[in-house]
PDB file of C-alpha atoms and ligand atoms in Angstrom:
ATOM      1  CA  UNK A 425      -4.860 -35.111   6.143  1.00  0.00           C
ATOM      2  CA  UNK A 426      -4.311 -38.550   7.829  1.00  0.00           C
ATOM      3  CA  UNK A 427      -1.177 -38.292  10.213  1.00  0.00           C
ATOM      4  CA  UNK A 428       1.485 -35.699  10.237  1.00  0.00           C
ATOM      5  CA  UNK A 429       4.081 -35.938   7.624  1.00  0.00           C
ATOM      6  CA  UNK A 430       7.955 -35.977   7.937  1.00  0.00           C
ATOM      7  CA  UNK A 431       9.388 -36.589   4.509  1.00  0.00           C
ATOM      8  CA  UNK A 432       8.376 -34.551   1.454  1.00  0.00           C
ATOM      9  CA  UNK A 433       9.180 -35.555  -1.953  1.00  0.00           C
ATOM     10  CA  UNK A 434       8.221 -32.983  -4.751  1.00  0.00           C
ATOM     11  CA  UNK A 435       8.603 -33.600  -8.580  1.00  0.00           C
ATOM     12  CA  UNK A 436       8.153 -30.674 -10.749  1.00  0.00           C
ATOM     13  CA  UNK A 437       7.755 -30.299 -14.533  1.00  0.00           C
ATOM     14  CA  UNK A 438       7.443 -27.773 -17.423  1.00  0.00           C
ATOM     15  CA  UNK A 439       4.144 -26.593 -15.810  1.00  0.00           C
ATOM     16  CA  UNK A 440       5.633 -24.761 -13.087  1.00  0.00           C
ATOM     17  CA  UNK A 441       7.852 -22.675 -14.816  1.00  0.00           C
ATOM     18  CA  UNK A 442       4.816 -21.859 -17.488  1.00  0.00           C
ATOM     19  CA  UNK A 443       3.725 -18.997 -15.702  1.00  0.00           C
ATOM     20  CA  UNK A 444       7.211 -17.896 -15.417  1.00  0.00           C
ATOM     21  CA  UNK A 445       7.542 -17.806 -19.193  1.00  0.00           C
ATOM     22  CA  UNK A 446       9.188 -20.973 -20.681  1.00  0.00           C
ATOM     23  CA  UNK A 447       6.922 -22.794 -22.748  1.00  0.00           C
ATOM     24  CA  UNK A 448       5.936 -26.344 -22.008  1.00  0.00           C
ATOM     25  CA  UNK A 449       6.936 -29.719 -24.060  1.00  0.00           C
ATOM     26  CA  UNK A 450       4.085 -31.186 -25.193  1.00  0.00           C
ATOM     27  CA  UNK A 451       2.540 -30.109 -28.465  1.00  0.00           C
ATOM     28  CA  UNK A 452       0.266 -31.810 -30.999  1.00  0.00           C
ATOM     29  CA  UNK A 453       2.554 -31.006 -33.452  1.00  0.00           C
ATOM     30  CA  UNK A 454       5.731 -33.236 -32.000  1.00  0.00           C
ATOM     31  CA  UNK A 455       7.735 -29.667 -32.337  1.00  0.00           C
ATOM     32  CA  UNK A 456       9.443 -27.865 -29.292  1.00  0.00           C
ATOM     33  CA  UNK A 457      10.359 -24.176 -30.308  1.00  0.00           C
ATOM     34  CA  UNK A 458      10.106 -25.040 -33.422  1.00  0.00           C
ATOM     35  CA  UNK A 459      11.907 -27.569 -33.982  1.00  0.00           C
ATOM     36  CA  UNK A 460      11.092 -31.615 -33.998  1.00  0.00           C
ATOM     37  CA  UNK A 461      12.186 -33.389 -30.745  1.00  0.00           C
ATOM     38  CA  UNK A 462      14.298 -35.969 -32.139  1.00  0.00           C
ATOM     39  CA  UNK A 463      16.540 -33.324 -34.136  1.00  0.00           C
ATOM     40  CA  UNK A 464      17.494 -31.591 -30.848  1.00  0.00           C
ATOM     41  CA  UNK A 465      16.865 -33.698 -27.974  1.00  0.00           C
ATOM     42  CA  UNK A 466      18.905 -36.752 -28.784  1.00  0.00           C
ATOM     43  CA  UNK A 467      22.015 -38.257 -29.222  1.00  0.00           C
ATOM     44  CA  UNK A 468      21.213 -38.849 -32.581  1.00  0.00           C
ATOM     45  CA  UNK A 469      20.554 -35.762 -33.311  1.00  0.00           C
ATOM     46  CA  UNK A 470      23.505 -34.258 -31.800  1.00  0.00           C
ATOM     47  CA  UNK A 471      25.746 -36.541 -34.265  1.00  0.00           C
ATOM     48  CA  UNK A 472      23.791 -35.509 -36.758  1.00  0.00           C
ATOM     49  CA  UNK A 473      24.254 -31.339 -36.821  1.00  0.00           C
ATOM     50  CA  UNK A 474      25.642 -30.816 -33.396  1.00  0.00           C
ATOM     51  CA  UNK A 475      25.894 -27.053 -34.491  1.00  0.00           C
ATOM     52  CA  UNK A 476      22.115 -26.940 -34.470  1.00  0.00           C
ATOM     53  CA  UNK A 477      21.731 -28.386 -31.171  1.00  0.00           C
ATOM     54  CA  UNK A 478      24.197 -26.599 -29.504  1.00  0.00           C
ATOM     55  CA  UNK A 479      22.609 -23.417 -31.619  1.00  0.00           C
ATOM     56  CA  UNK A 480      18.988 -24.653 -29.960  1.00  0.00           C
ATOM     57  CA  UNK A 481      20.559 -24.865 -26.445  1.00  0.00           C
ATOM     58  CA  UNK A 482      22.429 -21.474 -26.600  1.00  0.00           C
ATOM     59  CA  UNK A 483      18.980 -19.805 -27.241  1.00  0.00           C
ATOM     60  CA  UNK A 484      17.113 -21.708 -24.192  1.00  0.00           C
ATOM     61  CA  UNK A 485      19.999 -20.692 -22.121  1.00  0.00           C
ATOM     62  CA  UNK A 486      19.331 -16.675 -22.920  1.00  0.00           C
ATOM     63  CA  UNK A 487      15.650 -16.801 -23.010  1.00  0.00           C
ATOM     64  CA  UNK A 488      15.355 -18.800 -19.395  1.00  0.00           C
ATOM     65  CA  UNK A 489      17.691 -16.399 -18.008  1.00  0.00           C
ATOM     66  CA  UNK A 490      15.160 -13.607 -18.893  1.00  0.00           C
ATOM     67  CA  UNK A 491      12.787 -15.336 -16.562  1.00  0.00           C
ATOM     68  CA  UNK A 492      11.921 -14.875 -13.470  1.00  0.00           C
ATOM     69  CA  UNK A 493      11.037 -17.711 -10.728  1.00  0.00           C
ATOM     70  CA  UNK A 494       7.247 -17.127  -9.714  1.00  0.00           C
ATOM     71  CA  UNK A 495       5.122 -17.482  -6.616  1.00  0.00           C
ATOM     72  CA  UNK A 496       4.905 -21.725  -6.890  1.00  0.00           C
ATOM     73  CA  UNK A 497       9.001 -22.167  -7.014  1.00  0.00           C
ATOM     74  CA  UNK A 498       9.312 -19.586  -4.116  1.00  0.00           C
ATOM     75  CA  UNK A 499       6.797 -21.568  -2.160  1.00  0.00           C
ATOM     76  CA  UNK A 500       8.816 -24.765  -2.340  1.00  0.00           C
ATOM     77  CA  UNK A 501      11.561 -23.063  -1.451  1.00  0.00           C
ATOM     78  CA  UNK A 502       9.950 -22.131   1.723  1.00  0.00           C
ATOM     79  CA  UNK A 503       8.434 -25.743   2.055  1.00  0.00           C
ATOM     80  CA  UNK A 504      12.306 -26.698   1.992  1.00  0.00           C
ATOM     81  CA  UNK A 505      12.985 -24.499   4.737  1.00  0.00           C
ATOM     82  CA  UNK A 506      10.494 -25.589   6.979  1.00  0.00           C
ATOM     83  CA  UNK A 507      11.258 -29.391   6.053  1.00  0.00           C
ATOM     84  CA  UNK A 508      14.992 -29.129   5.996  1.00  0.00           C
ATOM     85  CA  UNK A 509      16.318 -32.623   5.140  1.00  0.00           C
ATOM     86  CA  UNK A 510      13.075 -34.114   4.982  1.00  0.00           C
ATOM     87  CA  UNK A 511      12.173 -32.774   1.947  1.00  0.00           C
ATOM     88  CA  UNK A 512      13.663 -33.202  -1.714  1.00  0.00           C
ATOM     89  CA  UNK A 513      12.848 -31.650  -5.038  1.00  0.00           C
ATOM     90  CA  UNK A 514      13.335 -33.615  -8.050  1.00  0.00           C
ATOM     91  CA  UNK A 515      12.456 -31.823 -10.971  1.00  0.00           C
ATOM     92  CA  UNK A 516      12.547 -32.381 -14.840  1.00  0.00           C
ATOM     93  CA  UNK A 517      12.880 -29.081 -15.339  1.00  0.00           C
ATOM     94  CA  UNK A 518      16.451 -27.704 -16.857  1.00  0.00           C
ATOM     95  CA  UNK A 519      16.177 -23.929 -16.189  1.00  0.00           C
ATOM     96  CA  UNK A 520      17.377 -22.790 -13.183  1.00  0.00           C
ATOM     97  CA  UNK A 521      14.213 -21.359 -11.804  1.00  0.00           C
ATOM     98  CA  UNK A 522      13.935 -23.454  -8.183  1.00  0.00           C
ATOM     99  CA  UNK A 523      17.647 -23.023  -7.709  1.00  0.00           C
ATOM    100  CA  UNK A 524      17.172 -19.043  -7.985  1.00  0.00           C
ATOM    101  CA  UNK A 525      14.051 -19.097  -5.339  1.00  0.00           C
ATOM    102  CA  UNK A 526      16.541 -20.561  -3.421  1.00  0.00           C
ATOM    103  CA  UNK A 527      15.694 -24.235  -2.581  1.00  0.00           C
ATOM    104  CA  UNK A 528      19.208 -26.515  -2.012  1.00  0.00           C
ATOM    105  CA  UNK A 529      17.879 -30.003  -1.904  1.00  0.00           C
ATOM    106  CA  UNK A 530      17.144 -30.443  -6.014  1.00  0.00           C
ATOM    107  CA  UNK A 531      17.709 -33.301  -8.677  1.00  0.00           C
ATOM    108  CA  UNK A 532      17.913 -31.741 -11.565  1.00  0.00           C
ATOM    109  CA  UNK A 533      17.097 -35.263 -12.786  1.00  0.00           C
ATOM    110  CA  UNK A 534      17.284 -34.240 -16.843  1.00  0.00           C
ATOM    111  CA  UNK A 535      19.926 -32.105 -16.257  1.00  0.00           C
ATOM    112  CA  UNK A 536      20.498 -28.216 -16.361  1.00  0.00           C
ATOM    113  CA  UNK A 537      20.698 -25.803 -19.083  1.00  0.00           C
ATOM    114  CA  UNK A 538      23.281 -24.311 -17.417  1.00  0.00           C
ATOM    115  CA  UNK A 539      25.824 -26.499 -17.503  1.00  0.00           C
ATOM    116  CA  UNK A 540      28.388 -27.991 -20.441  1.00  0.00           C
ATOM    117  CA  UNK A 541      30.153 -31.174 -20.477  1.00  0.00           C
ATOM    118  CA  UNK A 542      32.571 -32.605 -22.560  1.00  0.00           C
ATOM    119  CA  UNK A 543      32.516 -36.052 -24.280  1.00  0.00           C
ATOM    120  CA  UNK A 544      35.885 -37.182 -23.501  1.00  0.00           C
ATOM    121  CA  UNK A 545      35.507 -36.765 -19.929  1.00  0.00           C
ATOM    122  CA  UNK A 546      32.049 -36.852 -17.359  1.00  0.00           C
ATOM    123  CA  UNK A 547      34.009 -35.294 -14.756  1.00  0.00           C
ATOM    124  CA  UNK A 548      33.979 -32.709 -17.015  1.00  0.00           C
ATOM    125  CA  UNK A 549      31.342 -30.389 -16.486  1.00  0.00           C
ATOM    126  CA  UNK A 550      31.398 -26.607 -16.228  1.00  0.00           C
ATOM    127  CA  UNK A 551      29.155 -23.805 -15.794  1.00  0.00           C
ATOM    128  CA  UNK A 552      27.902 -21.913 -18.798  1.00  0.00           C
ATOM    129  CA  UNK A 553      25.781 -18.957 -19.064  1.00  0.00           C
ATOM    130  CA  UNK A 554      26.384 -17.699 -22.890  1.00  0.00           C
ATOM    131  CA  UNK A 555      26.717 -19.418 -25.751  1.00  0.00           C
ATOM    132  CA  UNK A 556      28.508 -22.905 -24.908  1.00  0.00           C
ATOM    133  CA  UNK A 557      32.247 -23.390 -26.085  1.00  0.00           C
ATOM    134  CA  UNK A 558      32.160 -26.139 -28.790  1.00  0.00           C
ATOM    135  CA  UNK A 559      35.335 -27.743 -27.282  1.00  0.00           C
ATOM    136  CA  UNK A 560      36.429 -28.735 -23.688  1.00  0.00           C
ATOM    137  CA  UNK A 561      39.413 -26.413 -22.299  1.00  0.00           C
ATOM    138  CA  UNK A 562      41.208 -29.225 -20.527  1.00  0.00           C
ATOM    139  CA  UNK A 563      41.145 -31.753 -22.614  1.00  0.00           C
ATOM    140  CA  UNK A 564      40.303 -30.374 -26.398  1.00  0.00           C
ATOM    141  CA  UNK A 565      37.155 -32.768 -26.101  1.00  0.00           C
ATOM    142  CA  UNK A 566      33.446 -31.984 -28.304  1.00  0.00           C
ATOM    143  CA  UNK A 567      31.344 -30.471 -25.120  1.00  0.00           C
ATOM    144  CA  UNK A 568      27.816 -30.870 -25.477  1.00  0.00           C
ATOM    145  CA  UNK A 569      24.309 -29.059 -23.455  1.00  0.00           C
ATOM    146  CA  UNK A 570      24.399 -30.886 -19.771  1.00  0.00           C
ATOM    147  CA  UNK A 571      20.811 -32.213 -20.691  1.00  0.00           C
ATOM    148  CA  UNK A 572      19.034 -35.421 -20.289  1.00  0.00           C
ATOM    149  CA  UNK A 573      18.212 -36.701 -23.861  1.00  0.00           C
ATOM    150  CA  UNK A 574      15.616 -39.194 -25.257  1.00  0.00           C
ATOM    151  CA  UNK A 575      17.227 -42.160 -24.998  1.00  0.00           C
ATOM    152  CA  UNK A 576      19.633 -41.492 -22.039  1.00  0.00           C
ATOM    153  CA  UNK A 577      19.071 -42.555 -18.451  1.00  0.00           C
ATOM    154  CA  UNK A 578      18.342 -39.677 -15.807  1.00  0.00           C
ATOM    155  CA  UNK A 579      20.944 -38.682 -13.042  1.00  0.00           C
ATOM    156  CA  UNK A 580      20.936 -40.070  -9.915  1.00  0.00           C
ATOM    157  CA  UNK A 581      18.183 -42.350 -10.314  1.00  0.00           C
ATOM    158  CA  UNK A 582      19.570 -44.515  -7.394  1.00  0.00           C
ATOM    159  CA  UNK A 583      18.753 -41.725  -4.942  1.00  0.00           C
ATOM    160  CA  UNK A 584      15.634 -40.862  -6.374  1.00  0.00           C
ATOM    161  CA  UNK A 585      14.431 -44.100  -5.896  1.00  0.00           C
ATOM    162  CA  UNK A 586      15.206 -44.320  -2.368  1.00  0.00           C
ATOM    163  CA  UNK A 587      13.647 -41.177  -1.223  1.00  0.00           C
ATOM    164  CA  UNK A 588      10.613 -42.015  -3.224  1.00  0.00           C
ATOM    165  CA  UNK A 589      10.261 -45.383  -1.344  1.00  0.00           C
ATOM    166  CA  UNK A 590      11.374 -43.207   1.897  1.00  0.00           C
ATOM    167  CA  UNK A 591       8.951 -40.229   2.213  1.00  0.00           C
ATOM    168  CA  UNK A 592       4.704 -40.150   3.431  1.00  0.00           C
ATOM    169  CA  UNK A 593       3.599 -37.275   0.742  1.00  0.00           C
ATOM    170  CA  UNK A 594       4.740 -37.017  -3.022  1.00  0.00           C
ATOM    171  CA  UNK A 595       3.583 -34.152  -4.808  1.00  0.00           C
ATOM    172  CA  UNK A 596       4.011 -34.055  -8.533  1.00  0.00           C
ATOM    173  CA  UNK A 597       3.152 -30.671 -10.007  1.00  0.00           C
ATOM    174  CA  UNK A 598       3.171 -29.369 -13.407  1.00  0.00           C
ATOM    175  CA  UNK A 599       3.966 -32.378 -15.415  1.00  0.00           C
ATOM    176  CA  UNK A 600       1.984 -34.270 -17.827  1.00  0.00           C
ATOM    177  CA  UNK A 601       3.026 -37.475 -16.145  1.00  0.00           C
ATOM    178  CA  UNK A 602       3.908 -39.275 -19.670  1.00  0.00           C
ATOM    179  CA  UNK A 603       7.857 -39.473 -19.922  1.00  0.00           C
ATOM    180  CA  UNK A 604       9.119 -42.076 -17.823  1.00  0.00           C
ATOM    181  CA  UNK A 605      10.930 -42.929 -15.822  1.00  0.00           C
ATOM    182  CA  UNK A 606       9.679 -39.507 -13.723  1.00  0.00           C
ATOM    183  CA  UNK A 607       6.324 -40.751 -14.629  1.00  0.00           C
ATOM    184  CA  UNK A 608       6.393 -43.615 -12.528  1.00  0.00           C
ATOM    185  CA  UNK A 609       7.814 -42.295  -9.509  1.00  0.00           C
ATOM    186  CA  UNK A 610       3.885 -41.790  -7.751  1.00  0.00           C
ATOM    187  CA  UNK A 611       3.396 -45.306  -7.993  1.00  0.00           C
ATOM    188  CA  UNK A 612       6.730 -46.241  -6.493  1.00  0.00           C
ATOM    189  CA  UNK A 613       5.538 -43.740  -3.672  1.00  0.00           C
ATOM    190  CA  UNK A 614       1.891 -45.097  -3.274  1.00  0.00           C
ATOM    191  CA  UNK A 615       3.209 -48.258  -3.536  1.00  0.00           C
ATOM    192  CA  UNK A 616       5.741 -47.999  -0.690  1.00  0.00           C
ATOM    193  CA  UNK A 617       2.843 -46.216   1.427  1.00  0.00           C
ATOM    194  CA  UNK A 618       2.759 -42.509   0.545  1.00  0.00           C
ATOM    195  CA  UNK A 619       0.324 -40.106   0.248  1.00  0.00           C
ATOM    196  CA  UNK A 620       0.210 -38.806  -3.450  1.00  0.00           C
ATOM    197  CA  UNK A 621      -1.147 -35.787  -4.977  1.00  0.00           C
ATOM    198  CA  UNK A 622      -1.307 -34.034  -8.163  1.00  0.00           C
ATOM    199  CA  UNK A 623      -0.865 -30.534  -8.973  1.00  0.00           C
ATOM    200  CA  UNK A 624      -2.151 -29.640 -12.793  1.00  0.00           C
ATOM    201  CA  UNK A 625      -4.028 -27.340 -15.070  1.00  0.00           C
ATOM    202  CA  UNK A 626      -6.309 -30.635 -16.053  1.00  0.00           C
ATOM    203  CA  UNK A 627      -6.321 -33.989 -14.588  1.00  0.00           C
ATOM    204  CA  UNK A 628      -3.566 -36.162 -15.665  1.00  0.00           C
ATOM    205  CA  UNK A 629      -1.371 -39.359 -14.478  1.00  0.00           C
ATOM    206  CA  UNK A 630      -4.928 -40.898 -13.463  1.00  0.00           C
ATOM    207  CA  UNK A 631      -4.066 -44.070 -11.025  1.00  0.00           C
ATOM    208  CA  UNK A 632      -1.489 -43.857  -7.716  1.00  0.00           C
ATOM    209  CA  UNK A 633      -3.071 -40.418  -6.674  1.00  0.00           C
ATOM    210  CA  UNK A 634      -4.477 -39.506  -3.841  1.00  0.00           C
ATOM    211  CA  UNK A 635      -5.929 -35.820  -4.274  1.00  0.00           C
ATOM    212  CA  UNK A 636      -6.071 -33.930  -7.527  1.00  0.00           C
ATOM    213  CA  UNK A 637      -5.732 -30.047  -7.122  1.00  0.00           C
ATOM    214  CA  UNK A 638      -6.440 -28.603 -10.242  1.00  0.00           C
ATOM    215  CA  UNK A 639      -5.179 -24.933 -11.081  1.00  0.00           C
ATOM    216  CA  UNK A 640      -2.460 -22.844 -11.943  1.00  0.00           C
ATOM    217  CA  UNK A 641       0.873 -23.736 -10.383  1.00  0.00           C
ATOM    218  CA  UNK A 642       1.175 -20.082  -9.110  1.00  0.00           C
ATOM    219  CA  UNK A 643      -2.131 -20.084  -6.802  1.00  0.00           C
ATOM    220  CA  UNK A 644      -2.051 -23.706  -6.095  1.00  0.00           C
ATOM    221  CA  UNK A 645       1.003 -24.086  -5.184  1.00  0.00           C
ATOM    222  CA  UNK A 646       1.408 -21.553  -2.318  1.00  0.00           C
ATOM    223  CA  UNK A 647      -2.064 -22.450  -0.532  1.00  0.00           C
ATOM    224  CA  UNK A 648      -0.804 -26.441  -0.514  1.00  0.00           C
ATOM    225  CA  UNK A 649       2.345 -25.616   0.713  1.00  0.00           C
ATOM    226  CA  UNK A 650       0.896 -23.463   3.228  1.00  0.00           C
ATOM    227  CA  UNK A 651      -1.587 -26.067   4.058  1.00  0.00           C
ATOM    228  CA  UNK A 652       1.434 -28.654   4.346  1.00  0.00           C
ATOM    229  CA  UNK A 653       3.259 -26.725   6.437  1.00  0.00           C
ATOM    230  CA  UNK A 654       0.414 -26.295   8.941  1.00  0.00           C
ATOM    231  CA  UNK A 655      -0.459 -29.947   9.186  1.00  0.00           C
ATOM    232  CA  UNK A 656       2.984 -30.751   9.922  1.00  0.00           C
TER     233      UNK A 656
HETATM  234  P1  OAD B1457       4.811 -31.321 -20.413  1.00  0.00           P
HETATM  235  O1  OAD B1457       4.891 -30.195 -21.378  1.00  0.00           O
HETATM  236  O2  OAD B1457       4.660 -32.694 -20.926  1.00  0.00           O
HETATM  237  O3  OAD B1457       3.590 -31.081 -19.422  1.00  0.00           O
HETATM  238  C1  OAD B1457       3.375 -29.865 -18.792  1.00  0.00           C
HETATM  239  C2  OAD B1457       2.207 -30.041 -17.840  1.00  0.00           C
HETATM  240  O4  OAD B1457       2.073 -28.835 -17.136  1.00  0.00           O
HETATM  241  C3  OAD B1457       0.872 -30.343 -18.507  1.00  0.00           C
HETATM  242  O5  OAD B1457       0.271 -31.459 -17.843  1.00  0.00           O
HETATM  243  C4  OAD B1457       0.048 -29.071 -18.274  1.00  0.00           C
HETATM  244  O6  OAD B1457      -1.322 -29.348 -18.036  1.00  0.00           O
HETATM  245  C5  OAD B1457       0.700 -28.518 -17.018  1.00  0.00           C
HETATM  246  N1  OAD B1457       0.623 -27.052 -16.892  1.00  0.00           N
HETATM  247  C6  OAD B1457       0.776 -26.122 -17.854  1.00  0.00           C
HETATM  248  N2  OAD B1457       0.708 -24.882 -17.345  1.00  0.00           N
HETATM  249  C7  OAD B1457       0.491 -25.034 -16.012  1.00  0.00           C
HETATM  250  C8  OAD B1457       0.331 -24.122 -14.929  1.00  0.00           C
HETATM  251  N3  OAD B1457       0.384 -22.801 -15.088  1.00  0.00           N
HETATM  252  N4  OAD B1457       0.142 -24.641 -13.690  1.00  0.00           N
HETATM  253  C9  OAD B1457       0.093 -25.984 -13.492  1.00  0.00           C
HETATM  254  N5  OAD B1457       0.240 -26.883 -14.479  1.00  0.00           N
HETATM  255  C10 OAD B1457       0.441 -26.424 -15.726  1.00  0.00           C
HETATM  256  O7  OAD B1457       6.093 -31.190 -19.468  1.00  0.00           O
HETATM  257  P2  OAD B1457       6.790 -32.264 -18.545  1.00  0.00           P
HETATM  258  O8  OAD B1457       5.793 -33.182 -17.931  1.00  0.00           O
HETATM  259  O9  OAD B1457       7.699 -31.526 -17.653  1.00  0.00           O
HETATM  260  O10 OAD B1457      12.334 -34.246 -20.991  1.00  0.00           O
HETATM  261  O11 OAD B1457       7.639 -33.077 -19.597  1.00  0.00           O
HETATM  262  C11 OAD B1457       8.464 -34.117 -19.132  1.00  0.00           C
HETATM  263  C12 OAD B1457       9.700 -34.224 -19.965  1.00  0.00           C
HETATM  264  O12 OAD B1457       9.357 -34.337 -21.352  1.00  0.00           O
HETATM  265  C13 OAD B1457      10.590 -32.996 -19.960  1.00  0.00           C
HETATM  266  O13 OAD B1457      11.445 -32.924 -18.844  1.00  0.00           O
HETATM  267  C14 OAD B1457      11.398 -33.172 -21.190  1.00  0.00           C
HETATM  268  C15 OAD B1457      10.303 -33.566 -22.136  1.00  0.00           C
HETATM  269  O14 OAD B1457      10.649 -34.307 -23.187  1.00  0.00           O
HETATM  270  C16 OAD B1457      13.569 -34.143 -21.475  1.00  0.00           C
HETATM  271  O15 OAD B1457      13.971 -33.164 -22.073  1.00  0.00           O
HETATM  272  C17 OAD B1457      14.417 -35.348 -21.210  1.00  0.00           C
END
């Protein structure tokens, strides 16, 4: 490893969490759980039969809290310790599963499954951990799952961008590198100097990376963040 490092950037996707339980996105079949994208991962769809969205979301929130995080999220957490404020997880993730190994510094950057807002109100948001109330208790406001859809911009993009054009390594693990704009963010980093490397099952993203490491997120994970850690 050329130089030592002293920002981390890490951007996790469904991958990680696989191993943990909670089935990945993409499918052949343009379905997820069983049902097609657009009815429950859109605004659209949401207008359309919010009571099946909200149904959808209410059973993602009980089946993620049966999982457990697993030995890849409680390796970044211990990459965040060592790194402090030098290191940031963004992740496209919505369960909860980094939070619970315990790292601090996280964009949840399509949201959390956790959390309700309401549409009359974005200060609005509260934490949920059942079934979601279908209207807002301060203001009598439709609340809706605090989730990123197609079609809607990702949070705090601005600060994403920044650290991306800020740190020396970006990791992106566990995502299949095609939904943008999280997709993009190794060649803002390569392009503003970093070192980039994939983490994966199979070889995917293609240009802007460094090193590919190929291999389940669980045994991968914890040697390259041991391996970071060292050649700090
Ligand atoms: P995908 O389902 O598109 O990709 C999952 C990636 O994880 C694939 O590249 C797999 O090869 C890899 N993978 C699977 N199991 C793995 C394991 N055990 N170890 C390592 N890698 C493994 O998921 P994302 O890239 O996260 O957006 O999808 C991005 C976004 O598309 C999601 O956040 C979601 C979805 O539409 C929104 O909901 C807005």
């Amino acid at each position: 490893m050329a130089g030592k490092i002293s920002k981390i950037v890490v951007l996790t996707g469904a991958g990680i969490s696989a191993e943990s339980g909670i089935p990945t996105f993409r499918s052949s079949d343009g379905l997820w759980e069983n049902e097609p994208v657009e009815a429950v991962a859109t605004p659209e769809g949401f207008e359309n039969d919010p009571k099946r969205v909200i149904t959808f979301y209410n059973e993602r929130r009980a089946a993620a809290q049966k999982c457990e995080p697993n030995a890849a999220h409680h390796a970044l957490a211990k990459l965040e310790e060592k790194f402090g404020d030098n290191f940031l997880l963004i992740t496209q993730n919505v369960d909860d599963l980094h939070q619970r190994a315990g790292n601090k510094r996280i964009i949840p950057m399509h949201g959390e499954l956790l959390k309700v807002r309401c549409l009359g109100s974005e200060e609005h948001i509260i934490s949920c951990t059942e079934n979601q109330p279908e209207k807002c208790l301060e203001c009598g406001a439709i609340m809706r799952p605090h989730i990123v859809w197609f079609g809607e911009v990702p949070f705090e993009m601005d600060r994403i961008q920044k650290a991306l054009m800020q740190c020396d390594l970006f990791a992106y693990i566990g995502t299949s590198g095609v939904v943008y704009p999280a997709a993009g963010f190794r060649q803002i980093a390569k392009l503003s100097g970093a070192r980039v490397v994939c983490l994966n099952l199979e070889e995917v993203g293609g240009g802007y990376t460094d090193e590919f490491i190929q291999g389940k997120a669980s045994e991968t994970v914890p040697k390259w963040v041991d391996f970071t850690i060292f050649n700090s």
